[in-house]
Coordinates of C-alpha atoms in Angstrom, one line a residue:
Chain Y
X1 CA -26.9 48.9 12.8
X2 CA -22.8 48.1 12.8
X3 CA -20.4 50.0 11.8
X4 CA -19.9 49.9 8.4
X5 CA -15.8 48.7 6.5
X6 CA -14.3 50.4 4.3
X7 CA -15.3 47.5 2.1
X8 CA -16.0 47.0 -1.3
X9 CA -18.9 48.2 -2.4
X10 CA -19.0 50.9 0.4
X11 CA -20.6 50.5 3.7
X12 CA -21.3 46.4 3.8
X13 CA -20.4 45.2 7.6
X14 CA -19.9 41.7 8.3
X15 CA -24.0 41.2 9.4
X16 CA -24.3 42.1 6.0
X17 CA -22.3 39.9 4.8
X18 CA -22.8 37.2 6.8
X19 CA -26.7 37.3 5.7
X20 CA -26.0 37.4 2.2
X21 CA -23.5 34.2 2.3
X22 CA -27.3 32.7 4.5
X23 CA -29.1 34.3 1.6
X24 CA -26.9 32.9 -0.9
X25 CA -26.5 29.6 0.8
X26 CA -30.3 28.9 1.6
X27 CA -31.1 29.7 -2.2
X28 CA -28.8 26.8 -3.3
X29 CA -29.9 24.4 -0.8
X30 CA -33.4 25.1 -2.2
X31 CA -32.4 25.2 -5.8
X32 CA -31.0 21.8 -4.7
X33 CA -33.0 20.7 -2.4
X34 CA -35.5 20.4 -5.5
X35 CA -33.0 18.8 -8.0
X36 CA -32.3 21.7 -9.9
X37 CA -29.2 22.4 -11.8
X38 CA -27.4 25.6 -13.0
X39 CA -28.0 24.8 -16.1
X40 CA -31.8 24.8 -15.7
X41 CA -32.2 28.1 -12.5
X42 CA -29.3 29.4 -14.7
X43 CA -31.7 28.8 -18.2
X44 CA -35.0 30.3 -16.0
X45 CA -34.0 33.0 -14.6
X46 CA -32.0 34.0 -17.5
X47 CA -29.2 34.7 -16.4
X48 CA -25.8 33.3 -17.2
X49 CA -24.2 30.1 -15.0
X50 CA -21.7 32.7 -13.6
X51 CA -23.8 35.2 -12.4
X52 CA -26.2 32.1 -10.8
X53 CA -22.9 31.0 -8.5
X54 CA -22.7 35.4 -7.8
X55 CA -25.9 34.9 -6.2
X56 CA -25.0 31.2 -4.4
X57 CA -22.2 32.5 -3.1
X58 CA -24.4 35.9 -1.4
X59 CA -21.9 38.4 -3.8
X60 CA -22.4 41.8 -2.7
X61 CA -21.6 42.1 -6.6
X62 CA -24.5 40.7 -7.7
X63 CA -27.9 42.6 -9.0
X64 CA -30.7 43.3 -7.1
X65 CA -32.6 42.3 -9.7
X66 CA -30.5 38.6 -10.3
X67 CA -31.0 37.7 -6.2
X68 CA -34.8 38.0 -7.3
X69 CA -35.4 36.8 -10.8
X70 CA -32.9 33.5 -8.8
X71 CA -35.2 34.2 -6.7
X72 CA -38.7 33.5 -8.0
X73 CA -37.6 30.8 -11.1
X74 CA -37.6 28.8 -6.8
X75 CA -40.6 30.1 -5.2
X76 CA -38.8 32.0 -3.0
X77 CA -40.4 35.6 -4.1
X78 CA -43.7 35.8 -1.0
X79 CA -40.8 36.1 1.8
X80 CA -39.8 38.9 -0.5
X81 CA -43.8 39.9 -1.2
X82 CA -43.8 40.1 3.0
X83 CA -40.6 42.6 3.8
X84 CA -41.4 45.0 0.4
X85 CA -44.9 45.0 1.5
X86 CA -45.9 47.0 4.4
X87 CA -46.6 43.8 6.6
X88 CA -43.9 44.9 8.5
X89 CA -44.1 48.1 8.9
X90 CA -45.8 50.4 11.7
X91 CA -49.9 51.2 11.1
X92 CA -50.6 54.4 9.2
X93 CA -52.1 57.5 12.1
X94 CA -55.9 56.9 12.1
X95 CA -56.4 54.6 11.0
X96 CA -58.2 51.6 13.5
X97 CA -54.7 50.4 14.0
X98 CA -52.8 53.0 14.5
X99 CA -55.2 54.4 17.1
X100 CA -54.8 50.7 19.2
X101 CA -53.6 51.0 22.0
X102 CA -51.6 47.7 22.2
X103 CA -48.6 47.2 22.1
X104 CA -46.9 47.4 18.8
X105 CA -45.5 42.9 18.2
X106 CA -41.9 42.7 18.2
X107 CA -40.4 40.4 15.5
X108 CA -36.2 39.9 16.5
X109 CA -34.6 38.0 14.5
X110 CA -31.1 36.2 16.0
X111 CA -28.0 36.8 12.7
X112 CA -25.1 34.3 13.7
X113 CA -22.7 32.9 12.0
X114 CA -22.3 29.2 10.4
X115 CA -21.7 26.8 13.3
X116 CA -18.4 25.2 11.6
X117 CA -15.6 27.0 13.5
X118 CA -13.1 27.4 10.0
X119 CA -16.2 29.1 8.5
X120 CA -16.2 31.6 10.7
X121 CA -12.7 31.6 10.6
X122 CA -12.9 32.5 7.1
X123 CA -15.7 34.4 6.6
X124 CA -13.2 37.1 8.7
X125 CA -10.7 37.4 6.7
X126 CA -13.6 38.1 3.8
X127 CA -13.7 41.0 5.6
X128 CA -10.3 41.9 6.1
X129 CA -9.4 41.5 3.1
X130 CA -12.6 43.3 1.2
X131 CA -11.5 46.2 3.5
X132 CA -7.1 45.9 2.8
X133 CA -8.1 45.7 -1.2
X134 CA -10.1 49.0 -0.3
X135 CA -7.7 50.4 1.2
X136 CA -4.8 49.1 -1.5
X137 CA -7.0 50.2 -4.4
X138 CA -6.9 54.1 -2.6
X139 CA -3.4 53.9 -1.3
X140 CA -0.7 53.0 -4.1
X141 CA 1.4 53.6 -0.3
X142 CA -0.3 50.2 0.5
X143 CA -0.1 47.7 -2.3
X144 CA 4.2 48.4 -2.0
X145 CA 3.9 46.8 1.7
X146 CA 2.2 44.5 0.8
X147 CA 4.1 43.1 -2.0
X148 CA 6.9 44.5 0.6
X149 CA 6.0 41.7 2.6
X150 CA 5.2 39.3 0.3
X151 CA 9.1 39.5 -1.0
X152 CA 10.1 39.0 2.3
X153 CA 8.0 35.8 2.7
X154 CA 9.5 34.5 -0.2
X155 CA 13.1 35.8 0.2
X156 CA 13.4 33.6 4.3
X157 CA 11.6 30.7 3.5
X158 CA 11.8 30.6 -0.5
X159 CA 11.5 26.3 0.4
X160 CA 7.5 27.3 2.0
X161 CA 5.1 25.0 0.2
X162 CA 2.9 28.6 0.0
X163 CA 5.2 30.1 -1.5
X164 CA 3.1 29.1 -4.7
X165 CA 0.1 31.5 -3.4
X166 CA 2.3 33.9 -2.5
X167 CA 3.9 34.0 -6.1
X168 CA 0.2 34.1 -7.2
X169 CA -0.3 37.1 -4.7
X170 CA 3.1 39.2 -6.2
X171 CA 1.0 38.5 -9.7
X172 CA -2.4 40.3 -7.7
X173 CA -1.1 43.1 -6.4
X174 CA 1.1 43.9 -9.5
X175 CA -2.3 43.8 -11.8
X176 CA -5.0 44.5 -9.0
X177 CA -7.0 41.5 -10.3
X178 CA -8.5 41.4 -6.3
X179 CA -11.7 39.3 -7.4
X180 CA -9.4 36.4 -7.7
X181 CA -9.3 36.5 -3.2
X182 CA -12.5 37.4 -3.3
X183 CA -15.2 35.3 -3.6
X184 CA -16.5 31.9 -1.7
X185 CA -14.8 29.6 -3.6
X186 CA -11.9 27.5 -2.8
X187 CA -9.2 29.0 -4.7
X188 CA -10.0 32.6 -2.9
X189 CA -10.1 30.8 0.2
X190 CA -6.6 29.5 -0.5
X191 CA -5.8 32.6 -2.0
X192 CA -6.3 33.9 1.3
X193 CA -4.7 31.4 3.1
X194 CA -1.9 32.6 2.1
X195 CA -2.7 36.0 1.9
X196 CA -0.8 39.6 3.3
X197 CA -3.3 41.8 2.9
X198 CA -4.6 41.4 6.8
X199 CA -1.3 42.6 7.1
X200 CA -1.3 46.4 5.9
X201 CA -4.2 47.1 7.8
X202 CA -4.7 49.6 10.5
X203 CA -4.4 47.9 14.0
X204 CA -7.6 49.6 15.1
X205 CA -9.6 48.9 11.8
X206 CA -8.2 45.1 11.8
X207 CA -9.4 45.3 15.8
X208 CA -12.9 47.0 14.8
X209 CA -13.8 43.3 12.0
X210 CA -12.3 41.4 14.6
X211 CA -14.5 43.0 17.3
X212 CA -17.9 42.4 14.4
X213 CA -17.2 38.7 14.1
X214 CA -16.7 38.0 17.1
X215 CA -20.5 39.8 18.2
X216 CA -21.7 37.4 15.5
X217 CA -20.3 34.4 16.4
X218 CA -22.4 35.2 20.1
X219 CA -26.0 36.5 18.0
X220 CA -26.3 39.7 16.9
X221 CA -30.7 40.2 17.4
X222 CA -32.2 42.0 14.7
X223 CA -35.4 44.0 15.2
X224 CA -34.6 45.1 18.5
X225 CA -34.7 48.7 19.4
X226 CA -31.4 48.4 19.6
X227 CA -28.7 46.3 17.4
X228 CA -27.5 44.2 21.1
X229 CA -25.5 41.8 21.2
X230 CA -27.0 38.0 22.6
X231 CA -24.7 37.5 26.3
Chain U
X1 CA 2.6 25.3 6.2
X2 CA 5.5 22.6 7.9
X3 CA 4.9 21.2 10.4
X4 CA 7.6 23.0 13.1
X5 CA 5.7 26.0 11.7
X6 CA 2.6 24.3 13.4
X7 CA 4.4 23.2 16.6
X8 CA 6.2 27.4 16.2
X9 CA 2.4 28.4 16.4
X10 CA 0.9 26.0 19.3
X11 CA 3.2 27.2 21.4
X12 CA 2.5 31.3 20.6
X13 CA -1.1 29.6 21.5
X14 CA -0.5 27.9 24.6
X15 CA 1.9 30.8 25.2
X16 CA -0.9 34.2 24.8
X17 CA -3.9 32.0 26.7
X18 CA -2.2 29.7 29.2
X19 CA -3.6 26.9 27.9
X20 CA -2.2 23.6 27.1
X21 CA -4.0 21.4 25.5
X22 CA -5.0 22.5 22.2
X23 CA -6.8 22.3 18.5
X24 CA -6.5 22.7 15.2
X25 CA -9.2 22.6 12.6
X26 CA -9.1 23.0 9.0
X27 CA -6.7 21.4 6.2
X28 CA -2.9 22.3 7.9
X29 CA -5.3 19.2 11.5
X30 CA -3.4 16.8 9.2
X31 CA 0.8 18.1 10.0
X32 CA -0.2 16.5 13.6
X33 CA -0.5 13.0 12.6
X34 CA 1.3 12.8 9.7
X35 CA 4.1 15.1 9.7
X36 CA 4.9 14.7 5.7
X37 CA 1.8 15.0 4.0
X38 CA 2.1 15.8 0.4
X39 CA 2.4 19.6 0.0
X40 CA -0.5 20.0 -2.2
X41 CA -2.1 19.2 1.2
X42 CA -0.3 21.8 2.4
X43 CA -0.3 25.3 0.8
X44 CA -2.3 26.9 3.2
X45 CA -0.6 29.0 5.1
X46 CA -3.6 29.2 7.5
X47 CA -3.9 27.6 11.1
X48 CA -7.0 27.3 12.8
X49 CA -7.2 26.7 16.6
X50 CA -8.5 26.9 19.4
X51 CA -7.8 26.0 23.3
X52 CA -10.0 22.4 24.1
X53 CA -12.1 23.3 27.2
X54 CA -12.4 27.2 26.8
X55 CA -12.9 27.9 22.8
X56 CA -14.4 31.9 23.5
X57 CA -10.0 32.5 24.1
X58 CA -9.4 31.9 20.6
X59 CA -10.7 35.5 20.1
X60 CA -7.5 36.5 22.0
X61 CA -5.4 34.3 19.7
X62 CA -6.9 35.5 16.6
X63 CA -6.3 39.0 18.0
X64 CA -2.7 38.6 19.2
X65 CA -1.4 36.3 15.9
X66 CA -3.8 36.2 13.7
X67 CA -4.6 37.1 9.8
X68 CA -3.1 40.3 9.9
X69 CA -0.9 39.9 13.2
X70 CA 2.9 41.5 13.7
X71 CA 3.3 38.1 13.8
X72 CA 1.6 36.8 10.5
X73 CA 3.8 39.4 9.3
X74 CA 7.2 38.2 10.4
X75 CA 6.4 34.7 9.7
X76 CA 3.9 34.8 6.6
X77 CA 1.8 32.1 8.6

């Protein structure tokens, strides 16, 4: 597994984020393909529409139970059952399967980013932000540095078309409302596209995240003895 | 982002990659065909650019002048 990012929640790598995004996208596509609205599915799953939106966005803060309930409503539980059961685990010692000399079947799954280049860019931005938010919450000096960067941008080009977003960032940095820019909504994307947060990341951490995204573009193979990048 | 900012980015991308045919995608691509689009369409400070003949070099662009870089901190885009 790739190195975890200093993320929120901790330990989430870019690969983990991509897997959650793919799961959320698939849940949303399945709901739409079945002609179901968010109101109906949220009601059936016993949750608010906000939670359903979080699940369909691949939000790591949504609970496993919420994912399960939505997947059950959409008839997607079967695949989770395979993961939960021993179907994909090695046979126990002493059983006929365990004594078999046949090589174990190898299952490999290649995970890569969406083919749309612009969506890759947004995944990268999301990962950079998640790491930066974590650092800013731990270190007030970094929050001050981000504020100074925005202040400089506004001072250098007060007529910039991004000025309204920079002003909103000043408020976010003051109040700590970082979740406004954390999701996959259009508004959150827009905020990230004019954000100062990534500028506070140490160079090696920034490059590590860029490297993870670059690997995902090429395709990361899961299920092999060791993770490898397809050439 | 203004047209002049996009032109600055394109010059920087050419310098980094030594490629002179670049593709701009995303919302700021509108600045290519319309230098003065409505302001609400150009609030983003990000342009996604890659070399037409060697898209893999976009990683170099990201590393050198992408989000969180010194270039970004200096210019605001």
